[in-house]
Coordinates of C-alpha atoms (C1' of nucleotides) in Angstrom, one line a residue:
Chain A
M1 CA 16.8 -16.6 -16.8
V2 CA 15.4 -14.0 -14.4
R3 CA 15.7 -14.9 -10.7
T4 CA 14.5 -12.6 -8.0
R5 CA 14.2 -13.1 -4.3
F6 CA 12.3 -11.9 -1.3
A7 CA 14.4 -12.0 1.8
P8 CA 12.4 -11.1 4.9
S9 CA 13.8 -11.5 8.4
P10 CA 11.4 -13.5 10.5
T11 CA 11.1 -11.1 13.4
G12 CA 7.4 -10.4 13.2
H13 CA 4.4 -10.4 10.9
L14 CA 4.6 -9.6 7.2
H15 CA 4.6 -5.8 6.9
I16 CA 2.6 -4.0 4.2
G17 CA 5.8 -2.5 2.9
S18 CA 7.6 -5.9 2.7
A19 CA 4.6 -7.4 1.0
R20 CA 4.9 -4.7 -1.6
T21 CA 8.5 -5.6 -2.1
A22 CA 7.6 -9.2 -2.4
L23 CA 4.9 -8.4 -4.9
F24 CA 7.1 -6.4 -7.2
N25 CA 9.8 -9.1 -7.2
W26 CA 7.1 -11.7 -7.8
L27 CA 5.5 -9.8 -10.6
F28 CA 8.9 -9.1 -12.3
S29 CA 9.8 -12.7 -12.2
R30 CA 6.5 -14.0 -13.4
H31 CA 6.4 -11.4 -16.2
H32 CA 9.7 -12.7 -17.4
G33 CA 8.9 -16.3 -16.8
G34 CA 11.6 -16.4 -14.2
D35 CA 12.0 -17.7 -10.6
F36 CA 11.0 -16.1 -7.4
I37 CA 13.0 -17.3 -4.4
L38 CA 12.2 -17.0 -0.8
R39 CA 15.1 -16.6 1.6
I40 CA 14.6 -16.3 5.3
E41 CA 17.2 -14.0 6.8
D42 CA 17.3 -15.5 10.3
T43 CA 20.9 -14.9 11.3
D44 CA 19.7 -12.8 14.2
R45 CA 19.0 -15.8 16.4
V46 CA 17.5 -14.0 19.3
R47 CA 15.0 -12.0 17.3
S48 CA 14.1 -14.6 14.7
T49 CA 11.2 -17.0 15.5
E50 CA 9.7 -19.9 13.6
E51 CA 6.3 -18.4 14.4
S52 CA 7.2 -15.4 12.3
T53 CA 8.5 -17.5 9.5
L54 CA 5.2 -19.4 9.4
A55 CA 3.3 -16.1 9.5
I56 CA 5.2 -14.8 6.5
F57 CA 4.5 -17.9 4.5
E58 CA 0.8 -17.7 5.4
A59 CA 0.6 -14.0 4.4
L60 CA 2.4 -14.6 1.1
K61 CA 0.0 -17.5 0.3
W62 CA -3.0 -15.4 1.2
L63 CA -1.8 -12.8 -1.3
G64 CA -1.3 -15.4 -3.9
L65 CA 2.5 -15.0 -4.1
D66 CA 3.9 -18.4 -4.7
W67 CA 7.6 -19.1 -4.6
D68 CA 9.9 -21.5 -6.4
E69 CA 12.1 -24.1 -4.8
E70 CA 12.2 -24.6 -1.0
P71 CA 12.7 -21.5 1.1
F72 CA 16.3 -21.0 2.1
Y73 CA 17.3 -20.3 5.7
Q74 CA 20.4 -18.3 6.3
S75 CA 20.9 -20.0 9.6
Q76 CA 21.5 -23.2 7.8
R77 CA 24.1 -21.8 5.4
T78 CA 27.0 -21.0 7.7
D79 CA 29.3 -23.4 5.8
I80 CA 28.7 -21.6 2.6
Y81 CA 29.5 -18.2 4.1
K82 CA 32.7 -19.7 5.6
E83 CA 33.7 -20.9 2.1
Y84 CA 33.3 -17.5 0.6
L85 CA 35.2 -15.9 3.5
E86 CA 38.1 -18.3 2.9
N87 CA 38.2 -17.1 -0.6
L88 CA 38.5 -13.5 0.6
L89 CA 41.0 -14.5 3.2
N90 CA 43.2 -16.2 0.7
Q91 CA 43.1 -13.1 -1.5
G92 CA 44.1 -10.9 1.4
K93 CA 41.0 -8.8 1.0
V94 CA 39.9 -9.0 4.6
Y95 CA 41.7 -8.5 7.9
R96 CA 41.3 -9.1 11.6
C97 CA 40.4 -6.1 13.7
Y98 CA 41.1 -6.2 17.4
C99 CA 39.6 -2.9 18.2
D100 CA 37.5 -2.7 21.3
P101 CA 33.8 -2.2 20.5
D102 CA 33.3 0.3 23.3
E103 CA 36.2 2.4 22.1
L104 CA 34.8 2.4 18.6
E105 CA 31.4 3.4 20.0
E106 CA 33.1 6.3 21.8
K107 CA 34.9 7.4 18.6
K108 CA 31.6 7.3 16.8
K109 CA 29.9 9.5 19.3
L110 CA 32.8 12.0 19.2
A111 CA 32.6 12.1 15.4
F112 CA 28.9 12.8 15.5
A113 CA 29.5 15.5 18.1
R114 CA 32.1 17.1 15.8
K115 CA 29.4 16.8 13.0
E116 CA 31.6 14.4 11.0
K117 CA 30.7 11.2 9.5
P118 CA 31.4 8.3 11.9
K119 CA 33.8 6.0 10.1
Y120 CA 36.1 3.2 11.2
D121 CA 39.6 4.7 11.2
G122 CA 41.3 1.6 9.8
K123 CA 43.5 1.2 12.8
C124 CA 44.0 -2.6 12.2
R125 CA 43.9 -2.5 8.5
E126 CA 47.7 -2.8 8.0
L127 CA 48.4 -4.9 11.1
T128 CA 50.9 -7.6 10.3
E129 CA 51.0 -9.6 13.6
T130 CA 48.1 -11.6 15.0
Y131 CA 47.0 -12.0 18.6
P132 CA 45.6 -15.5 19.0
D133 CA 44.2 -14.8 22.4
K134 CA 42.5 -11.5 21.6
P135 CA 38.9 -11.4 20.3
F136 CA 38.6 -10.0 16.8
V137 CA 36.1 -9.2 14.0
I138 CA 36.8 -9.7 10.3
R139 CA 36.7 -6.5 8.3
F140 CA 36.6 -6.0 4.5
K141 CA 39.5 -4.1 3.1
S142 CA 37.5 -1.6 1.2
P143 CA 39.1 0.5 -1.5
Q144 CA 39.9 4.0 -0.2
S145 CA 39.8 5.8 -3.5
G146 CA 37.8 5.7 -6.7
K147 CA 34.1 5.6 -7.2
T148 CA 31.5 2.9 -7.2
E149 CA 28.5 3.3 -9.6
V150 CA 25.1 1.8 -9.1
D151 CA 23.1 1.6 -12.3
D152 CA 19.7 1.4 -10.7
L153 CA 16.9 0.2 -12.9
I154 CA 14.4 2.5 -11.2
K155 CA 16.6 5.4 -10.0
G156 CA 19.2 5.6 -12.7
K157 CA 22.8 6.1 -12.1
I158 CA 24.0 6.7 -8.6
I159 CA 27.7 7.4 -7.9
F160 CA 29.4 7.0 -4.5
E161 CA 32.9 8.0 -3.6
N162 CA 34.7 5.0 -2.1
S163 CA 36.3 7.3 0.4
E164 CA 32.9 7.6 2.0
L165 CA 32.8 3.9 2.7
D166 CA 34.6 2.4 5.6
D167 CA 35.9 -1.2 6.2
L168 CA 32.7 -3.0 7.1
I169 CA 32.6 -5.9 9.4
L170 CA 32.0 -9.3 7.7
Y171 CA 32.2 -11.5 10.8
R172 CA 31.4 -10.6 14.3
R173 CA 33.6 -11.5 17.3
D174 CA 31.3 -14.3 18.0
G175 CA 32.2 -15.8 14.6
T176 CA 28.8 -15.2 12.9
P177 CA 28.6 -13.3 9.6
T178 CA 26.9 -10.0 9.2
Y179 CA 24.1 -8.9 6.9
N180 CA 26.0 -7.2 4.1
F181 CA 28.2 -10.2 3.7
V182 CA 25.6 -12.9 3.8
V183 CA 23.3 -11.0 1.4
V184 CA 26.0 -10.8 -1.2
V185 CA 27.1 -14.4 -0.7
D186 CA 23.5 -15.7 -1.0
D187 CA 22.6 -13.6 -4.0
V188 CA 25.8 -14.8 -5.7
N189 CA 25.3 -18.4 -4.6
M190 CA 21.6 -18.4 -5.6
K191 CA 22.3 -16.7 -8.9
I192 CA 19.9 -13.9 -8.3
T193 CA 19.8 -11.7 -11.4
H194 CA 17.7 -8.8 -10.2
I195 CA 17.7 -7.3 -6.7
I196 CA 14.4 -5.4 -6.2
R197 CA 14.2 -4.0 -2.8
G198 CA 13.4 -0.9 -0.7
D199 CA 15.0 2.5 -1.1
D200 CA 16.4 2.1 2.4
H201 CA 19.1 -0.2 0.9
V202 CA 20.6 2.2 -1.6
N203 CA 23.4 3.2 0.8
N204 CA 24.3 -0.5 1.3
T205 CA 24.6 -1.1 -2.4
P206 CA 28.1 0.3 -3.1
R207 CA 29.5 -1.7 -0.3
Q208 CA 27.8 -4.8 -1.7
I209 CA 29.0 -4.1 -5.2
L210 CA 32.6 -3.9 -3.8
L211 CA 32.0 -7.2 -2.2
Y212 CA 30.8 -8.7 -5.5
Q213 CA 34.0 -7.4 -7.1
A214 CA 36.2 -8.9 -4.3
L215 CA 34.4 -12.2 -4.8
N216 CA 34.9 -11.9 -8.6
A217 CA 31.2 -12.5 -9.0
P218 CA 29.0 -11.1 -11.7
L219 CA 26.9 -8.1 -10.7
P220 CA 23.2 -8.4 -10.6
E221 CA 20.8 -5.6 -11.6
F222 CA 19.6 -3.4 -8.8
A223 CA 16.2 -1.8 -8.6
H224 CA 15.4 0.3 -5.5
M225 CA 11.7 1.0 -5.1
P226 CA 10.5 4.0 -3.2
L227 CA 9.3 3.5 0.4
T228 CA 5.8 3.5 1.7
L229 CA 5.2 6.3 4.1
G230 CA 2.4 7.0 6.6
K231 CA 0.1 9.9 6.6
D232 CA 2.7 12.1 8.3
K233 CA 5.3 11.2 5.7
A234 CA 7.3 9.1 8.1
R235 CA 8.1 5.6 7.4
L236 CA 5.0 3.5 7.7
S237 CA 4.7 2.0 11.2
K238 CA 2.3 0.9 13.8
R239 CA 1.4 4.4 14.8
H240 CA -0.3 4.7 11.4
G241 CA -2.6 1.8 12.1
A242 CA -2.3 -1.8 11.1
T243 CA 0.8 -2.6 9.2
S244 CA 0.5 -6.3 9.1
V245 CA -0.9 -7.9 6.0
M246 CA -2.8 -10.5 7.9
A247 CA -4.4 -7.8 10.1
Y248 CA -6.1 -6.6 7.0
K249 CA -7.4 -10.1 6.3
E250 CA -8.9 -10.2 9.7
M251 CA -10.5 -6.8 9.2
G252 CA -12.3 -8.3 6.2
Y253 CA -10.1 -7.3 3.2
L254 CA -9.8 -9.4 0.1
P255 CA -6.3 -10.3 -1.2
Q256 CA -7.1 -9.0 -4.6
A257 CA -7.8 -5.6 -3.1
M258 CA -4.6 -5.6 -1.2
I259 CA -2.6 -6.6 -4.3
N260 CA -4.2 -4.0 -6.4
F261 CA -3.6 -1.4 -3.8
L262 CA 0.0 -2.3 -3.2
V263 CA 0.9 -2.4 -6.9
R264 CA -0.6 1.0 -7.6
L265 CA 1.5 2.5 -4.8
G266 CA 4.4 3.4 -7.0
W267 CA 3.5 1.6 -10.2
S268 CA 1.1 2.7 -12.8
Y269 CA -0.2 1.8 -16.2
G270 CA -1.7 4.9 -17.8
D271 CA -5.0 5.7 -16.1
Q272 CA -5.9 2.2 -15.2
E273 CA -6.9 1.5 -11.6
I274 CA -8.2 -2.0 -11.5
F275 CA -5.9 -5.0 -12.4
S276 CA -6.4 -8.7 -12.2
M277 CA -3.3 -10.7 -11.2
D278 CA -3.0 -12.1 -14.7
E279 CA -3.1 -8.6 -16.1
L280 CA -0.4 -7.5 -13.7
V281 CA 1.9 -10.3 -14.7
E282 CA 1.4 -9.3 -18.3
K283 CA 1.8 -5.5 -17.8
F284 CA 4.2 -5.1 -15.0
S285 CA 7.5 -3.5 -15.7
L286 CA 10.2 -1.7 -13.7
E287 CA 10.1 1.3 -16.1
N288 CA 6.6 2.2 -14.9
V289 CA 7.7 2.2 -11.2
G290 CA 7.8 5.8 -9.9
I291 CA 10.7 7.2 -8.1
S292 CA 9.2 9.2 -5.2
A293 CA 7.9 7.7 -2.0
G294 CA 4.1 7.2 -1.6
I295 CA 1.8 7.6 1.3
F296 CA -0.3 4.7 2.4
N297 CA -3.9 5.7 1.8
P298 CA -6.4 3.5 3.6
D299 CA -9.4 5.1 1.9
K300 CA -8.2 3.9 -1.5
L301 CA -7.7 0.4 -0.1
L302 CA -11.2 0.4 1.2
W303 CA -12.6 1.5 -2.1
L304 CA -10.7 -1.3 -3.9
N305 CA -12.0 -3.7 -1.4
S306 CA -15.6 -2.7 -1.9
H307 CA -14.9 -3.1 -5.6
Y308 CA -13.7 -6.6 -5.3
I309 CA -16.5 -7.6 -2.9
K310 CA -18.9 -6.6 -5.7
E311 CA -16.9 -8.7 -8.2
E312 CA -16.9 -11.8 -6.0
T313 CA -19.7 -14.4 -6.5
D314 CA -22.3 -14.8 -3.8
E315 CA -21.1 -18.4 -3.1
S316 CA -17.5 -17.5 -2.5
L317 CA -18.4 -14.5 -0.5
A318 CA -20.6 -16.7 1.7
G319 CA -17.6 -19.0 2.3
L320 CA -15.4 -16.0 3.2
L321 CA -18.0 -14.5 5.5
I322 CA -18.5 -17.5 7.7
P323 CA -15.5 -16.9 10.0
F324 CA -16.6 -13.3 10.5
L325 CA -20.1 -14.4 11.4
E326 CA -18.7 -17.0 13.8
K327 CA -16.7 -14.4 15.5
K328 CA -19.9 -12.6 16.2
G329 CA -21.6 -15.6 17.6
V330 CA -23.5 -16.8 14.6
K331 CA -23.2 -20.4 13.7
V332 CA -23.8 -20.9 10.0
D333 CA -25.3 -24.2 9.0
D334 CA -27.0 -23.2 5.8
V335 CA -24.4 -21.8 3.4
K336 CA -27.0 -21.7 0.6
F337 CA -29.1 -19.3 2.6
L338 CA -26.1 -17.2 3.4
A339 CA -25.3 -16.9 -0.3
K340 CA -28.8 -15.9 -1.0
I341 CA -28.9 -13.1 1.5
I342 CA -25.4 -11.8 0.6
K343 CA -26.7 -10.5 -2.7
G344 CA -28.3 -7.6 -0.8
F345 CA -25.1 -6.7 1.0
K346 CA -22.5 -6.8 -1.7
E347 CA -23.1 -3.2 -2.7
R348 CA -23.5 -2.1 0.9
S349 CA -20.3 -3.4 2.5
K350 CA -16.7 -2.3 2.1
T351 CA -15.3 -5.1 4.2
L352 CA -16.3 -8.6 5.1
D353 CA -16.5 -7.6 8.7
E354 CA -18.9 -4.8 7.9
M355 CA -21.0 -7.3 5.8
A356 CA -21.1 -9.7 8.7
D357 CA -22.5 -7.0 11.0
K358 CA -25.1 -6.1 8.5
T359 CA -26.4 -9.6 8.0
L360 CA -26.7 -10.2 11.7
F361 CA -30.4 -9.4 11.8
Y362 CA -31.2 -12.4 9.6
F363 CA -29.9 -14.7 12.3
K364 CA -31.4 -13.2 15.4
D365 CA -34.4 -14.6 17.3
E366 CA -35.3 -11.3 19.0
I367 CA -34.8 -8.0 17.2
E368 CA -33.4 -5.1 19.2
Y369 CA -34.7 -1.9 17.8
Q370 CA -32.5 1.1 17.5
P371 CA -34.2 3.6 19.9
K372 CA -34.3 6.4 17.3
A373 CA -35.7 4.2 14.6
A374 CA -38.3 2.7 16.9
K375 CA -39.4 6.0 18.2
K376 CA -39.9 7.3 14.6
F377 CA -41.5 4.4 12.9
L378 CA -42.9 2.0 15.5
T379 CA -45.9 4.1 16.4
L380 CA -49.5 3.5 17.3
E381 CA -50.8 4.7 13.9
I382 CA -49.0 1.9 12.1
V383 CA -50.5 -0.9 14.2
D384 CA -53.6 -1.3 12.0
V385 CA -51.5 -1.5 8.9
L386 CA -49.1 -3.9 10.5
T387 CA -52.0 -6.1 11.5
E388 CA -53.5 -6.1 8.0
V389 CA -50.1 -7.0 6.6
I390 CA -49.9 -9.9 8.9
N391 CA -53.3 -11.1 7.8
R392 CA -52.4 -10.9 4.2
F393 CA -49.1 -12.6 4.7
E394 CA -50.8 -15.4 6.5
K395 CA -53.1 -16.0 3.6
A396 CA -50.4 -15.4 1.0
E397 CA -49.5 -18.3 -1.3
D398 CA -46.9 -16.4 -3.2
F399 CA -44.2 -15.2 -0.8
S400 CA -41.7 -14.3 -3.5
E401 CA -40.4 -10.7 -3.8
E402 CA -43.0 -10.2 -6.5
G403 CA -45.9 -11.6 -4.4
I404 CA -44.9 -9.4 -1.5
E405 CA -44.7 -6.3 -3.7
T406 CA -48.2 -7.0 -4.9
I407 CA -49.5 -7.1 -1.4
F408 CA -47.6 -3.9 -0.5
D409 CA -49.0 -2.2 -3.6
K410 CA -52.5 -3.0 -2.5
I411 CA -52.0 -1.7 1.0
T412 CA -50.4 1.6 0.0
S413 CA -53.3 2.4 -2.4
E414 CA -56.0 1.3 -0.1
H415 CA -54.6 3.2 2.9
N416 CA -53.4 6.0 0.7
I417 CA -49.9 5.9 2.1
T418 CA -46.6 6.0 0.4
L419 CA -44.4 3.0 0.0
G420 CA -41.9 4.8 2.3
Q421 CA -44.5 5.1 5.0
L422 CA -45.1 1.4 4.8
A423 CA -41.6 0.1 4.2
Q424 CA -39.8 1.9 7.0
P425 CA -41.9 0.5 9.9
H426 CA -41.4 -2.9 8.4
R427 CA -37.7 -2.4 8.1
V428 CA -37.4 -1.4 11.7
A429 CA -39.6 -4.3 12.8
L430 CA -37.7 -6.8 10.7
T431 CA -34.1 -5.6 11.0
G432 CA -34.1 -3.3 14.0
G433 CA -32.8 -0.3 12.0
T434 CA -33.7 2.0 9.1
A435 CA -31.1 0.8 6.6
S436 CA -31.2 -2.5 4.9
P437 CA -31.4 -4.2 1.5
G438 CA -34.7 -3.8 -0.4
I439 CA -37.7 -4.5 1.9
Y440 CA -39.2 -7.2 -0.5
E441 CA -35.9 -8.9 -0.6
V442 CA -35.6 -8.9 3.2
I443 CA -39.1 -10.2 3.7
A444 CA -38.8 -12.9 1.1
N445 CA -35.4 -14.1 2.5
L446 CA -36.7 -14.1 6.1
G447 CA -39.6 -16.2 5.1
K448 CA -43.3 -16.0 6.1
E449 CA -42.9 -17.5 9.5
R450 CA -40.1 -15.3 10.8
V451 CA -41.6 -12.2 9.2
I452 CA -45.0 -12.7 10.9
K453 CA -43.3 -13.4 14.2
R454 CA -41.2 -10.2 14.0
L455 CA -44.2 -8.1 13.0
K456 CA -46.2 -9.5 15.9
D457 CA -43.3 -8.7 18.2
A458 CA -43.3 -5.2 16.9
I459 CA -47.0 -4.7 17.6
I460 CA -46.4 -6.0 21.2
F461 CA -43.5 -3.6 21.5
I462 CA -45.6 -0.7 20.3
E463 CA -48.5 -1.5 22.6
N464 CA -46.1 -1.6 25.5
Y465 CA -43.9 1.3 24.8
G466 CA -45.5 3.2 21.9
Chain B
rG1 C1' 25.9 16.9 10.6
rG2 C1' 28.1 13.6 6.2
rU3 C1' 26.3 10.8 2.1
rC4 C1' 22.3 9.3 -1.0
rC5 C1' 17.3 9.9 -2.9
rC6 C1' 12.9 12.6 -3.9
rA7 C1' 9.3 17.0 -5.2
rU8 C1' 2.1 17.4 -10.4
rC9 C1' -4.8 18.3 -6.9
rG10 C1' -5.5 16.4 0.6
rU11 C1' -3.8 11.2 -1.3
rC12 C1' -2.3 7.5 -5.4
rU13 C1' -0.9 9.0 -10.1
rA14 C1' -0.9 10.3 -16.1
rG15 C1' 2.4 13.5 -18.4
rU16 C1' 9.3 11.6 -21.5
rG17 C1' 9.9 19.9 -24.9
rG18 C1' 4.6 22.1 -28.4
rC19 C1' -1.3 17.3 -28.0
rC20 C1' -1.8 20.9 -21.0
rU21 C1' -7.3 25.7 -20.8
rA22 C1' -2.5 19.9 -16.8
rG23 C1' -5.9 13.9 -17.6
rG24 C1' -7.7 9.7 -14.4
rA25 C1' -8.7 7.5 -9.5
rC26 C1' -9.7 7.7 -4.0
rA27 C1' -11.5 11.1 -0.5
rU28 C1' -14.7 15.8 -0.2
rC29 C1' -19.0 18.8 -1.8
rG30 C1' -23.6 19.3 -4.9
rG31 C1' -27.4 16.9 -8.0
rC32 C1' -30.1 12.7 -10.2
rC33 C1' -32.0 7.7 -9.2
rU34 C1' -34.9 5.7 -4.9
rC35 C1' -39.1 1.9 0.1
rU36 C1' -34.2 3.1 3.7
rC37 C1' -29.0 2.7 3.3
rA38 C1' -25.9 1.8 -0.4
rC39 C1' -24.6 1.0 -5.6
rG40 C1' -24.8 3.6 -10.1
rC41 C1' -24.9 8.1 -13.0
rC42 C1' -23.9 13.4 -13.7
rG43 C1' -21.4 17.7 -12.0
rA44 C1' -18.1 20.9 -8.8
rA45 C1' -13.9 22.3 -6.0
rA46 C1' -8.8 20.9 -6.0
rA47 C1' -1.9 20.5 -8.1
rC48 C1' 3.0 21.4 -11.8
rA49 C1' 7.3 24.1 -4.2
rC50 C1' 10.3 28.6 -5.3
rG51 C1' 14.2 31.2 -8.1
rG52 C1' 17.4 31.3 -12.1
rG53 C1' 18.9 29.6 -16.8
rU54 C1' 18.6 26.5 -21.8
rU55 C1' 15.0 26.9 -25.8
rC56 C1' 11.0 30.0 -30.8
rG57 C1' 8.5 27.2 -26.7
rA58 C1' 9.0 24.3 -20.5
rC59 C1' 5.2 20.3 -15.8
rU60 C1' 8.8 18.1 -18.9
rC61 C1' 16.2 19.6 -19.6
rC62 C1' 20.3 22.1 -16.3
rC63 C1' 21.7 24.8 -11.8
rG64 C1' 20.5 26.7 -7.1
rU65 C1' 17.0 27.5 -2.8
rU66 C1' 13.4 25.4 0.2
rG67 C1' 11.0 21.3 1.9
rG68 C1' 10.6 15.9 2.7
rG69 C1' 12.7 11.1 3.1
rA70 C1' 16.6 7.2 3.6
rU71 C1' 21.1 5.9 5.7
rC72 C1' 25.5 6.4 8.7
rA73 C1' 25.5 -1.0 13.9
rC74 C1' 29.8 -6.6 15.8
rC75 C1' 20.3 -5.4 13.3
rA76 C1' 18.5 -7.0 8.9

RNA sequence: GGUCCCAUCGUCUAGUGGCCUAGGACAUCGGCCUCUCACGCCGAAAACACGGGUUCGACUCCCGUUGGGAUCACCA
């Protein structure tokens, strides 16, 4: 039974890179019909917040990554860690270290200055006496010779010299356990079979393997995925723009687009670009994960988003669009109408936010003309035509797109003008600008009453300013 | 600096020794379509970091150089 886990520390929003790690774990588990466990690594009590925990849940749900069992919280598992520590204590595999942290810090700096690797010197390693009144940390008695091999599912075999590793601290002087210890204990205790995580953990892996061995626990499989970098090839961070998954939701991205983008960053399946979630579960494998780091490419995400917007139904898009419209001051009370007008914007919008902006003219009482557009198309010469259109519209019984087209056809031939010459002034009068969905569609959706009012408003505008 | 990892178009990538005159996608640039803007379609430009080997034959294997990244906490 495959069991993977996603173990974020709740110190902020869900980062794009973390989401990708979660996705790969989730896909691997689901592909193998296994479990996907969520573990909140909140041992850093000052930086961890419940708000962040909730934000992480929300982001995972938005992405469609569901987890099995209740989430685990490391802060509630101190007894378990103690138990495992006892085990090590009894075996004599750990020891108390009374070294002064400031002194250690000094030594480290010195080592760096001498261009040597800063390593704990093992001063307390063979200490036999104990000092009950002195503060201490608990260190792992790491083997000083030999090699530790990591058989990485993505990177292949990586060999470390044990002499490179120092005696890492398992418990701090305040009596709380450290990361490398709790991770191993939890992964053992939760029977995690595959540890899929970021590249930045490879150097932790030999120490963790040594801990597994000390605990006499079976070793899981390791798979280290390449990191996501920013445009300047540095680790993706805020300076590269939004890094929070939910920020993308707020900018009008669809979760399918995010998933599809994230998975293709490092994973491929021949030349295929578009994958549904079901397809991913079916096709995902670690063998097809690349080994080199990838750069976050916002343009590709945007393209994927426009693709999924086109795939979405008008009705569901309408539902998704409402919050974006409300943010812009539009109260939507007719969702049917919204779904109807959306048709014209699906192929014109790359995000929901952009779509909301474009639909705005439908909801306005007064149209504000873009100065350039008004100057070019709302001119004195067009007033006669506009007036005639109003007359025809008033008498029109068929106000469907076809009916409107018939009227426009008549006018263009009678006045010997092109459709462009007729449509553009209408577009400006009706929408305020020169770009919109098809003019018949806009007129039909707006309805006779609003169209006539806007055309009349335009004539008044021309007479005053034209 | 030590250790570890990585290296195909600007970017994501296909490529697992001959199928490569290196394929696809995004972005870019042209054209077509057209009531505008888009969409769509067609086309162009664009890469195997470098140097040695191994081999009848290297993008593919090995070594080195260069470049990039990660990590070296009583953070996770």
